[in-house]
PDB file of C-alpha atoms and ligand atoms in Angstrom:
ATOM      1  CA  UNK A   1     159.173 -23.049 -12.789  1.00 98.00           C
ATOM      2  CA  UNK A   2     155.589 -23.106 -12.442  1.00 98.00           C
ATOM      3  CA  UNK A   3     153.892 -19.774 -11.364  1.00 98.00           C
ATOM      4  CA  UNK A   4     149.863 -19.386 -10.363  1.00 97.00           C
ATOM      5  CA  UNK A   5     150.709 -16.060  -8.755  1.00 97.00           C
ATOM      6  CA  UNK A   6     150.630 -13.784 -11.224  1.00 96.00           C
ATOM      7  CA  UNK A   7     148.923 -10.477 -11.287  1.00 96.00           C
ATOM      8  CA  UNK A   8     148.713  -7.081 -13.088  1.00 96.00           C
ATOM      9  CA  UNK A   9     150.014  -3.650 -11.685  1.00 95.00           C
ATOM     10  CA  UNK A  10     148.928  -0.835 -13.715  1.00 94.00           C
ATOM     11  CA  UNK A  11     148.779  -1.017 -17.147  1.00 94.00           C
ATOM     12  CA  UNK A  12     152.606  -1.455 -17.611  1.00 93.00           C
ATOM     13  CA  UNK A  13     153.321  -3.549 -15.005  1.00 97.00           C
ATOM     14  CA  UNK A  14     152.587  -7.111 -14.193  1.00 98.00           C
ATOM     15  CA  UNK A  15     153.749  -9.026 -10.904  1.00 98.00           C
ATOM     16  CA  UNK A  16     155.214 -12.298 -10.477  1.00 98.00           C
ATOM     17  CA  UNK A  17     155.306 -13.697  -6.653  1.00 98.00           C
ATOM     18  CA  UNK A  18     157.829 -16.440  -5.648  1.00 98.00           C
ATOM     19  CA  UNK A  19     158.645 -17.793  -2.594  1.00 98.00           C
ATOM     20  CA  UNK A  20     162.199 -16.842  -1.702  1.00 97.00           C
ATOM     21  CA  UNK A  21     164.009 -19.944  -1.415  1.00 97.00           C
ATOM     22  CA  UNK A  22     162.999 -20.730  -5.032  1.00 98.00           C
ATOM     23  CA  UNK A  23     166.190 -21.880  -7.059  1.00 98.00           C
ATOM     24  CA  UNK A  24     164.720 -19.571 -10.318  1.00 98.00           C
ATOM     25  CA  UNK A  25     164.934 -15.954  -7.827  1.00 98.00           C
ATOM     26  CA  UNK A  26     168.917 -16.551  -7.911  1.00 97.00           C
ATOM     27  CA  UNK A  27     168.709 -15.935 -11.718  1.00 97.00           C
ATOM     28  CA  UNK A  28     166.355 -13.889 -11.677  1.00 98.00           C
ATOM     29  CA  UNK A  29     167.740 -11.678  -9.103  1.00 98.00           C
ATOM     30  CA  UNK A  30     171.137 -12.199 -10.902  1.00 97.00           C
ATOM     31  CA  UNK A  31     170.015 -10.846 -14.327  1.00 97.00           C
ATOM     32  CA  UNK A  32     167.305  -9.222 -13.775  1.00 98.00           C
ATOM     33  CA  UNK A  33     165.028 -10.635 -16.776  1.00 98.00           C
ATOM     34  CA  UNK A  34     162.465 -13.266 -16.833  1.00 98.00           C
ATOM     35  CA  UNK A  35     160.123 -14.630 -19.409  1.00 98.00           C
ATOM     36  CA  UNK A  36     156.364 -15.598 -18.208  1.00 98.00           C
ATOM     37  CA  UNK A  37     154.679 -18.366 -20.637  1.00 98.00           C
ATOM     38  CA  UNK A  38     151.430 -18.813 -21.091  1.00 98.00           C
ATOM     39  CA  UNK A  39     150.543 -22.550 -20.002  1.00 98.00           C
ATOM     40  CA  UNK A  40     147.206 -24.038 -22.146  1.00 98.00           C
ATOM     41  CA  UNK A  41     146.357 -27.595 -22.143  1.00 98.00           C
ATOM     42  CA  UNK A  42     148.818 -29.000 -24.299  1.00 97.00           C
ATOM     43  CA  UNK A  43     151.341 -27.880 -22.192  1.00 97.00           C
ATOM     44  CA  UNK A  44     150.177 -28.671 -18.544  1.00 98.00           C
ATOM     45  CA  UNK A  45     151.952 -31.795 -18.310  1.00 97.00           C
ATOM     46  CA  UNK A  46     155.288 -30.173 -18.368  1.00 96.00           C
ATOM     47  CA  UNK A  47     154.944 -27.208 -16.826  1.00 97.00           C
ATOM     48  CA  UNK A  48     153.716 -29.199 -14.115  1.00 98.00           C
ATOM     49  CA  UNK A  49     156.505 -31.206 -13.710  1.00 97.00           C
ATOM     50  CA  UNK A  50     158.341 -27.393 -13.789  1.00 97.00           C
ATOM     51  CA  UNK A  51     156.394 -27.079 -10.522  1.00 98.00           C
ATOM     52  CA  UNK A  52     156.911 -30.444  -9.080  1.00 97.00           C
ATOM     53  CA  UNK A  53     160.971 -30.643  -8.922  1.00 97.00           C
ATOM     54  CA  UNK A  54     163.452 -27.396  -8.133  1.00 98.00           C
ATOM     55  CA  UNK A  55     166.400 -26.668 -10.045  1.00 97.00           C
ATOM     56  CA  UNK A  56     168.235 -27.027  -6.903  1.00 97.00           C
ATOM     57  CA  UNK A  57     167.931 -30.859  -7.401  1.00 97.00           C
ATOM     58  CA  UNK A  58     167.673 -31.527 -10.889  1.00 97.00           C
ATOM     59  CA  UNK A  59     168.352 -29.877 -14.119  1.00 97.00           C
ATOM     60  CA  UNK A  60     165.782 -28.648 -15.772  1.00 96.00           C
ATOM     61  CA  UNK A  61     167.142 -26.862 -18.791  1.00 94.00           C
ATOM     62  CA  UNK A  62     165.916 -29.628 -20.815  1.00 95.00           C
ATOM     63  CA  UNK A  63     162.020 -30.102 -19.943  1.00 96.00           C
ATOM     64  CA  UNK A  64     161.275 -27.775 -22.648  1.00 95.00           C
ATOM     65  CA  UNK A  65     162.790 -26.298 -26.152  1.00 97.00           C
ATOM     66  CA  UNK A  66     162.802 -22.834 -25.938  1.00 98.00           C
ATOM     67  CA  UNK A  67     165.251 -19.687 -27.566  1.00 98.00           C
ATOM     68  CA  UNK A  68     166.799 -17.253 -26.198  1.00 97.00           C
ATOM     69  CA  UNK A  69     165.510 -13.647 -26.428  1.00 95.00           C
ATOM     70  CA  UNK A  70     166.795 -10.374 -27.327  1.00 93.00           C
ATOM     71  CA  UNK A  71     166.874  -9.603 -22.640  1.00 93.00           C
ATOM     72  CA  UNK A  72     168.696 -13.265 -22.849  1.00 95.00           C
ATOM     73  CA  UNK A  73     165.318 -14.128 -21.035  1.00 95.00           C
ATOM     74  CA  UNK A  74     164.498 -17.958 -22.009  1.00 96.00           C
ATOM     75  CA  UNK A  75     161.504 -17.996 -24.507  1.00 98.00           C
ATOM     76  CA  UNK A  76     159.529 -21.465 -24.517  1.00 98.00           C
ATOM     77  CA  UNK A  77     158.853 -22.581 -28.387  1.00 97.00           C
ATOM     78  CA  UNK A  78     155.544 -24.351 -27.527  1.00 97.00           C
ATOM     79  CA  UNK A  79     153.874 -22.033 -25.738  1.00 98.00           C
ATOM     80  CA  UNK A  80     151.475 -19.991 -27.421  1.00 98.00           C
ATOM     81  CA  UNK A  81     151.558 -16.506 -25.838  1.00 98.00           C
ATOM     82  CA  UNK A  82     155.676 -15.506 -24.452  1.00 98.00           C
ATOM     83  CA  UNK A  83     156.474 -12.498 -22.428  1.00 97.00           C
ATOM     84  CA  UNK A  84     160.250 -11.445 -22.247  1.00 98.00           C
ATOM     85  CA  UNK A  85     160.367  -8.918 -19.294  1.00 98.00           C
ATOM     86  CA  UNK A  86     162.448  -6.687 -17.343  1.00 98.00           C
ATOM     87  CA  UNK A  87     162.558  -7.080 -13.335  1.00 98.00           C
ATOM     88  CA  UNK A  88     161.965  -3.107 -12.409  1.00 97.00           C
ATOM     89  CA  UNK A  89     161.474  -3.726  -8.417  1.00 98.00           C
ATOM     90  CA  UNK A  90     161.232  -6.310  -6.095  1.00 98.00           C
ATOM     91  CA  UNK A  91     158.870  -6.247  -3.169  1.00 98.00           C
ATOM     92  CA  UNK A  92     159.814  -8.715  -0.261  1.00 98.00           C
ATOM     93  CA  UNK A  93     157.446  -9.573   2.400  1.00 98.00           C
ATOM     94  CA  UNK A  94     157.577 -12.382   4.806  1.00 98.00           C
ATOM     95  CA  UNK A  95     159.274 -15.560   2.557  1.00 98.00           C
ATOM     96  CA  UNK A  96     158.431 -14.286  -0.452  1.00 98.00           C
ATOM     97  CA  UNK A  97     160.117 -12.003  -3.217  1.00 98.00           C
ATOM     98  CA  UNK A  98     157.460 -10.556  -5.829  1.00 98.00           C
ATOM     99  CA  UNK A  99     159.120  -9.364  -8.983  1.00 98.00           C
ATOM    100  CA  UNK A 100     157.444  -6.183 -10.722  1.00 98.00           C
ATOM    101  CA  UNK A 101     158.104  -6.322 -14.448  1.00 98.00           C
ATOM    102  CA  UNK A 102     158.081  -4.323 -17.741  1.00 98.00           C
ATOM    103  CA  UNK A 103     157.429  -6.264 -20.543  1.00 97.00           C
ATOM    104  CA  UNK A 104     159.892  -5.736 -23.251  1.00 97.00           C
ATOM    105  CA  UNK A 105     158.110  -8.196 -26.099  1.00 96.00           C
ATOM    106  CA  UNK A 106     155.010 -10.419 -26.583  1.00 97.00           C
ATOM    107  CA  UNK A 107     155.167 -13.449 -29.037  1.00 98.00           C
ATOM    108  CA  UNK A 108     152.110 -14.647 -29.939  1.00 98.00           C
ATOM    109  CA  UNK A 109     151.048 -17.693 -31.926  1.00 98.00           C
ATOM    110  CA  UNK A 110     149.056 -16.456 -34.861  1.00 98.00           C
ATOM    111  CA  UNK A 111     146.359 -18.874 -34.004  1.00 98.00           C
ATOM    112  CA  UNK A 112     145.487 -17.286 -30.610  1.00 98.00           C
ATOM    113  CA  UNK A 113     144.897 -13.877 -32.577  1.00 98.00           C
ATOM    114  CA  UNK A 114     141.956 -12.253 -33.318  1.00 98.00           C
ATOM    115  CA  UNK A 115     141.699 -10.685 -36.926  1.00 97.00           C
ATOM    116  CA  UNK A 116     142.405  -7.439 -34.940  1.00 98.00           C
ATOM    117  CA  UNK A 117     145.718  -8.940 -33.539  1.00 97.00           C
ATOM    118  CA  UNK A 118     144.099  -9.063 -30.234  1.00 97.00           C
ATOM    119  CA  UNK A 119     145.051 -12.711 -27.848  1.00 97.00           C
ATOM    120  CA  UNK A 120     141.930 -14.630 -28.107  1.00 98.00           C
ATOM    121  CA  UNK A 121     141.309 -16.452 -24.795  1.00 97.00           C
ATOM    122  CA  UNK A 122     138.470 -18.278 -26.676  1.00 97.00           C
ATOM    123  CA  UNK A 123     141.349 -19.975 -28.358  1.00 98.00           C
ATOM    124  CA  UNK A 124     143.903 -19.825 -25.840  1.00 98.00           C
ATOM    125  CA  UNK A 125     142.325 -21.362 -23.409  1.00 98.00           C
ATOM    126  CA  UNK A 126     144.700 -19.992 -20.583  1.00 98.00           C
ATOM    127  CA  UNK A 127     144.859 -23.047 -17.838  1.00 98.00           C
ATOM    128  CA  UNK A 128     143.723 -21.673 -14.059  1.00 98.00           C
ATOM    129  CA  UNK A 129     145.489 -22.831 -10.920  1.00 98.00           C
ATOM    130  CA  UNK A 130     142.916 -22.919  -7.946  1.00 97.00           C
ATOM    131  CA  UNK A 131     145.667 -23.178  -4.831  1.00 94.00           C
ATOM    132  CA  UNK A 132     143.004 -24.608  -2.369  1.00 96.00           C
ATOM    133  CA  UNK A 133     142.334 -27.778  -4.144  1.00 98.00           C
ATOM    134  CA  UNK A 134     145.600 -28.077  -6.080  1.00 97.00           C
ATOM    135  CA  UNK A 135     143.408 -28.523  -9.013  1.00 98.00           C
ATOM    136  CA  UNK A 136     143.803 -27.248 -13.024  1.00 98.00           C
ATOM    137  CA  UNK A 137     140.905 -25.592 -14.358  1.00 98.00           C
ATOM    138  CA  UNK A 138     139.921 -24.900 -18.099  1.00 98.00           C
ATOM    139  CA  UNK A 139     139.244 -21.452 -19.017  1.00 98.00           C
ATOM    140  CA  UNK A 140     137.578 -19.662 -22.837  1.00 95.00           C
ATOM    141  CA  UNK A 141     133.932 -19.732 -22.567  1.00 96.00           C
ATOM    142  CA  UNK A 142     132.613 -16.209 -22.913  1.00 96.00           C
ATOM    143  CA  UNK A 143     129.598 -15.838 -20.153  1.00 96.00           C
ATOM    144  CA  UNK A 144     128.777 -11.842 -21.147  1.00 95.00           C
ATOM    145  CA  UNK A 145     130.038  -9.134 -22.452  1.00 94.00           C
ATOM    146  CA  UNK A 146     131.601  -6.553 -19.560  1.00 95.00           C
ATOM    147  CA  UNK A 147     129.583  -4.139 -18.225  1.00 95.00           C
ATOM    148  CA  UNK A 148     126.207  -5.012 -20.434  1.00 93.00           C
ATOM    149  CA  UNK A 149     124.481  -5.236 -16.980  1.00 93.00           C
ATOM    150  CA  UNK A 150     126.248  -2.338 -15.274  1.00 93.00           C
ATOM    151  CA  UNK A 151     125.703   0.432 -17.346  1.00 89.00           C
ATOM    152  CA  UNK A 152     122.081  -0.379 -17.539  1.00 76.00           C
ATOM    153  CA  UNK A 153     120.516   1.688 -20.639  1.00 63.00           C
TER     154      UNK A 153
HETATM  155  C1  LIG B 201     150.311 -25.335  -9.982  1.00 55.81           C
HETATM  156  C2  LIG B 201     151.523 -24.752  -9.319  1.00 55.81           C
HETATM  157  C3  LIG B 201     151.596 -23.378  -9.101  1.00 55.81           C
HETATM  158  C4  LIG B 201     152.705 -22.814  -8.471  1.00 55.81           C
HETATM  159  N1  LIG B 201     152.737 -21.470  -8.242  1.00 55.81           N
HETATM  160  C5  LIG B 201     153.799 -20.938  -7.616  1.00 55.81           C
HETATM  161  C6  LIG B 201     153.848 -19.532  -7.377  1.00 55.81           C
HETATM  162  O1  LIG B 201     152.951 -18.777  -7.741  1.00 55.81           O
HETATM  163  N2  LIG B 201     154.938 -19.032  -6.738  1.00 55.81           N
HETATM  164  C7  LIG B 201     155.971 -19.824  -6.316  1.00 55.81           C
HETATM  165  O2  LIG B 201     156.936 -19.326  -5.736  1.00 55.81           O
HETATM  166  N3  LIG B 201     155.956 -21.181  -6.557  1.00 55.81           N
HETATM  167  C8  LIG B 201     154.899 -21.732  -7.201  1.00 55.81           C
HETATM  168  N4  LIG B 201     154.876 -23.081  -7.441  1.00 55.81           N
HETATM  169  C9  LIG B 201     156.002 -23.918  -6.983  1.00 55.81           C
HETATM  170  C10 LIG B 201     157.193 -23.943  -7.946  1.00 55.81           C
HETATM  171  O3  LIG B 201     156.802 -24.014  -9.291  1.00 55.81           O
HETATM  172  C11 LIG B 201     158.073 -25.159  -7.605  1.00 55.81           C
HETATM  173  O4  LIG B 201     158.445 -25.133  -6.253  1.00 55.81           O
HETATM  174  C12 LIG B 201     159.287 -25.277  -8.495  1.00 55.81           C
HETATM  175  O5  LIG B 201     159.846 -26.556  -8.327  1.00 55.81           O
HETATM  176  C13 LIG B 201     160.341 -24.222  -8.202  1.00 55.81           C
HETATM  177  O6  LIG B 201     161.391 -24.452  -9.084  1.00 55.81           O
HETATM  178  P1  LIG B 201     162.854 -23.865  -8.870  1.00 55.81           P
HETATM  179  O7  LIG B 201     163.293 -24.211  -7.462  1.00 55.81           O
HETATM  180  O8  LIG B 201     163.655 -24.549  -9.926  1.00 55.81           O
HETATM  181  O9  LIG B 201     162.775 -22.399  -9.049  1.00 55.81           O
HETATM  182  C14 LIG B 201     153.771 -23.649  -8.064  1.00 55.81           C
HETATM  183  C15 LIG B 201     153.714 -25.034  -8.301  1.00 55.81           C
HETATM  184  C16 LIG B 201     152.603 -25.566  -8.922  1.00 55.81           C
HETATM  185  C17 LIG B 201     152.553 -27.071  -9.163  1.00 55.81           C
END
């Protein structure tokens, strides 16, 4: 499926928020592993179609090659940065079930790596979902360098 809400908790946890009656929770929920998969460009035209049709309805085991990881977490073989993670907790509130997961491994395409083996979202190019116009926005320019202005001198 296709998820916008992601987030970070701490610095060894990251969220993933899906509305309940979501076909991919019942897996989730059942094995308690999930991969997350970077979407760029190239790839927006099937994950979208991962967001447009449930798994309750058709099958979609098929929209994309992927293997299967170490957790037995699905890993997608075109995207360029896969996370194979744990579920640790799940916090419910009204509809919604938010999974809070370890991450076990990070592949990375070597092209997305700085010399320093560091993802680099100049290259990436991670695609942003903006929820109140439904639109897809492209992401990697630099605009500063964090906290030049802050700290002052
Ligand atoms: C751009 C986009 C972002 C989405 N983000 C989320 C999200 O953050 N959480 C969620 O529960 N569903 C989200 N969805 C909806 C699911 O991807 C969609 O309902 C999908 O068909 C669910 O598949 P499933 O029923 O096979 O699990 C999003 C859909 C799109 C198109």
């Amino acid at each position: 499926m296709l998820v916008g809400h992601i987030g970070i908790i701490g610095h060894d946890r990251v969220m993933v928020s899906l509305a309940g009656a979501h076909y991919s929770n019942r897996g989730i929920k059942e094995t308690k592993k999930l991969s997350i998969n970077i979407v760029d460009e190239a790839l927006l035209p099937l994950a979208d179609r991962a967001g447009c049709v449930s798994g309750a309805k058709e099958d979609k085991s098929d929209l994309f090659d992927y293997t299967v990881g170490d957790t037995g977490a699905p890993l997608m073989t075109a995207a360029p940065v896969v996370m194979e993670c744990s579920v640790d907790d799940v916090y419910e509130t009204k509809g919604f079930e938010s999974f809070i997961c370890t991450i076990d491994h990070t592949f990375a395409e070597e092209r997305v790596l700085t010399p320093e083996d560091k993802i680099d979202y100049r290259v990436l190019k991670p695609v942003l979902f903006e929820m109140p116009t439904y639109e897809y926005l492209r992401t990697g320019d630099v605009i500063g360098k964090c906290m030049s202005w802050g700290k002052g001198k």
